[in-house]
XYZ file of C-alpha atoms in Angstrom:
181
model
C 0.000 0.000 0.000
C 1.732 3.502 -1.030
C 0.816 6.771 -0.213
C 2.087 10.174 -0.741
C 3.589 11.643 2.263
C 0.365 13.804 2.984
C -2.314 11.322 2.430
C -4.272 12.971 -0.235
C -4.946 9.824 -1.678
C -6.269 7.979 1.063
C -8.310 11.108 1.827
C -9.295 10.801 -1.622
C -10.445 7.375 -0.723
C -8.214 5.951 -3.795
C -5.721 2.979 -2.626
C -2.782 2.287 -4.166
C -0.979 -1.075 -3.580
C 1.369 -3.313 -4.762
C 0.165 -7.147 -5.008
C 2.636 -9.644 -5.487
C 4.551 -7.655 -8.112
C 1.511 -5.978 -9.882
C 0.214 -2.522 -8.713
C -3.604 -2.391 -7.958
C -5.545 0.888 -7.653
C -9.406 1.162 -5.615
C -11.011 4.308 -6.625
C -14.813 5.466 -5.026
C -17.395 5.567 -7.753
C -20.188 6.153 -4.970
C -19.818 6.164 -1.278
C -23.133 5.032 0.556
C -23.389 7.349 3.823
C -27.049 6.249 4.200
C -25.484 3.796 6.974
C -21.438 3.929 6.398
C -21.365 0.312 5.741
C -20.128 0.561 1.969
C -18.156 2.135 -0.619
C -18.700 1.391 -4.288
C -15.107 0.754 -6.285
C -13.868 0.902 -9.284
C -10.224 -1.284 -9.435
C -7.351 -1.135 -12.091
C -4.872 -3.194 -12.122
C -1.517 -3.237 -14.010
C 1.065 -0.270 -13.579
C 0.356 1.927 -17.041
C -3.404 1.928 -15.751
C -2.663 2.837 -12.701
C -0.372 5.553 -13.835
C -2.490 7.138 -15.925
C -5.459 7.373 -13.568
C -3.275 9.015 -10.733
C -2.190 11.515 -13.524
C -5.733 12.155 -15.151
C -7.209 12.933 -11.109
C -3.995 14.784 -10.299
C -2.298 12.743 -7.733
C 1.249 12.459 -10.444
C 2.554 14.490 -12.342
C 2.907 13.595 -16.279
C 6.216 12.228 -16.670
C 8.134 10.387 -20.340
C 7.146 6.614 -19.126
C 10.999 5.359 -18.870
C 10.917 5.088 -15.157
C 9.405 1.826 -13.513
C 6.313 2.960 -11.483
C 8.099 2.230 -8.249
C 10.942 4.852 -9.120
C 7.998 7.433 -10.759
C 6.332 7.387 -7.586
C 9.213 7.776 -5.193
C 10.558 10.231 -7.423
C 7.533 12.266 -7.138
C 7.338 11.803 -3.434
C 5.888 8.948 -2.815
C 6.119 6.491 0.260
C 4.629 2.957 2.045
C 2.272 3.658 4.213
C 1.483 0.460 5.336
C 3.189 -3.191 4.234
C 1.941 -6.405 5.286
C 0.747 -9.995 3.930
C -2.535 -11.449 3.933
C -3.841 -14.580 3.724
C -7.083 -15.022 2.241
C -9.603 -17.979 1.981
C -12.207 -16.977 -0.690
C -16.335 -18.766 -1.320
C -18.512 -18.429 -3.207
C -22.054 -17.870 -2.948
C -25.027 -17.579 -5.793
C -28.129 -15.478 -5.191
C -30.774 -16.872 -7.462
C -33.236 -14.244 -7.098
C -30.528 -11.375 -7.998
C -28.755 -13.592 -10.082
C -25.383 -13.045 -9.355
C -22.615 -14.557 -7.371
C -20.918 -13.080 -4.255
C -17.553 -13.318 -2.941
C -17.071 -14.008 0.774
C -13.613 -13.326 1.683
C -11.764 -14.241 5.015
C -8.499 -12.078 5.268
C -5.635 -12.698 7.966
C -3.257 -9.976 8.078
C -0.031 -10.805 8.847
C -0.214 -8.788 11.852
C -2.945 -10.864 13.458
C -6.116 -8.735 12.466
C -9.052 -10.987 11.060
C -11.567 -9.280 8.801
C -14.288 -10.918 6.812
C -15.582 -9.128 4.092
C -18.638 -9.787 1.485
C -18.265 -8.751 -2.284
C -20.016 -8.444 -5.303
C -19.353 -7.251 -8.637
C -21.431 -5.064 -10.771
C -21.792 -2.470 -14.100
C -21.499 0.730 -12.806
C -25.324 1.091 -13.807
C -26.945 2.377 -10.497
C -29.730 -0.230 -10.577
C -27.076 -2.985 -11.248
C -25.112 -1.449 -8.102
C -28.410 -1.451 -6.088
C -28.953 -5.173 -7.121
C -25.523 -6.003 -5.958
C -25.452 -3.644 -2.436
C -28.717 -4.976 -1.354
C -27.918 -8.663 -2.201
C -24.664 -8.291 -0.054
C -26.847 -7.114 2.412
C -29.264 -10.041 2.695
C -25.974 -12.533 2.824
C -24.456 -10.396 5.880
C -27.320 -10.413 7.147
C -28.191 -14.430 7.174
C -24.692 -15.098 7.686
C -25.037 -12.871 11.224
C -21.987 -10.597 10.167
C -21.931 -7.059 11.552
C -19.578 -3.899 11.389
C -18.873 -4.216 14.822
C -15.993 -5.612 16.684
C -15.798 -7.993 19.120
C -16.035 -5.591 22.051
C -18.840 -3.513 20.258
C -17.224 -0.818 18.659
C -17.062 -0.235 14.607
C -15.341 -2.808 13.351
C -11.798 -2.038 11.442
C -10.597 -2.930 8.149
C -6.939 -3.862 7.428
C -5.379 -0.612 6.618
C -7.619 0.782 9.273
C -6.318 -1.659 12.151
C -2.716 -1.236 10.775
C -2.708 2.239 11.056
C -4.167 2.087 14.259
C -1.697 -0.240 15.629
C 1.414 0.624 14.035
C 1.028 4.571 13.000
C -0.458 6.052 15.895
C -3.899 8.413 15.435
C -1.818 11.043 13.448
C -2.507 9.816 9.923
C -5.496 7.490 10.504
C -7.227 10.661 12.244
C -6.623 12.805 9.649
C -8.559 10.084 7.290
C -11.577 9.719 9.802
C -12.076 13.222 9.362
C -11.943 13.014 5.606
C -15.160 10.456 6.221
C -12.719 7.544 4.984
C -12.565 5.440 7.710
């Protein structure tokens, strides 16, 4: 996960990360505050579409395209925020009546921090992403999962605990008051 020194792009709510050699980037195409349970994505993957999406939103400057991402981006100020492994046990699950499937995905950080997340994949038609929220809905739901932790407060997500743990408050704060986290 890579940042910029003053974590406009995590503010941003864009995520930039590096997955076994090939560079991912999340970027908010909606953000449901009705309840603050979900953000809708868009993900690229591959290091010339990542590049030229930080560049179009102005996160990186334009530069000639010799330099391998990793030296573009430290170049330009660039640095980890946050590195650590995961391993993740994925299922499947098929909702007939919305017909589509859903991913159910059990990530251990290296670290120790256990998060279980439900996914679904969609157009970025709003009626399609409607479909697909309230469908992942209905499966937290029967499955009993919540966004609370163990001890009752808001449950955190990987970055979210890492930060927490290993940053202090200094940058995660400053992304809870962007509405991020």
């Amino acid at each position: 996960i890579t940042e910029q020194g003053d974590p406009q792009l995590g503010i941003a709510n864009t995520w930039l990360r590096c997955r076994s050699g090939i560079w991912e980037l999340k970027y908010p195409l909606e953000h449901v505050s009705a309840e603050g349970r979900s953000t809708v994505y868009g993900e690229l993957v591959g290091a010339d579409a990542v590049l030229n999406h930080l560049v179009a939103h102005g996160f990186l400057e334009p530069a000639d395209g010799r330099l391998p991402i990793d030296d573009l981006l430290a170049a330009q100020g660039f640095t980890e925020l946050a590195s650590f492994g995961t391993k993740r046990t994925k299922s499947r699950v098929y909702d007939e009546g919305a017909a589509l499937w859903l991913g159910i995905d059990s990530d251990e950080a290296s670290y120790g921090h256990l998060v279980l997340e439900v996914e679904g994949i969609s157009s970025t038609d709003s009626a399609e992403i409607e479909k697909t929220r309230l469908s992942i809905q209905a499966l937290a739901e029967a499955l009993g999962l919540t966004k609370a932790g163990a001890d009752g407060s808001a449950a955190r997500g990987k970055l979210e605990e890492y930060l927490f743990r290993h940053q202090g408050n200094g940058i995660l704060d400053r992304l809870m008051r962007a509405g991020v986290m």
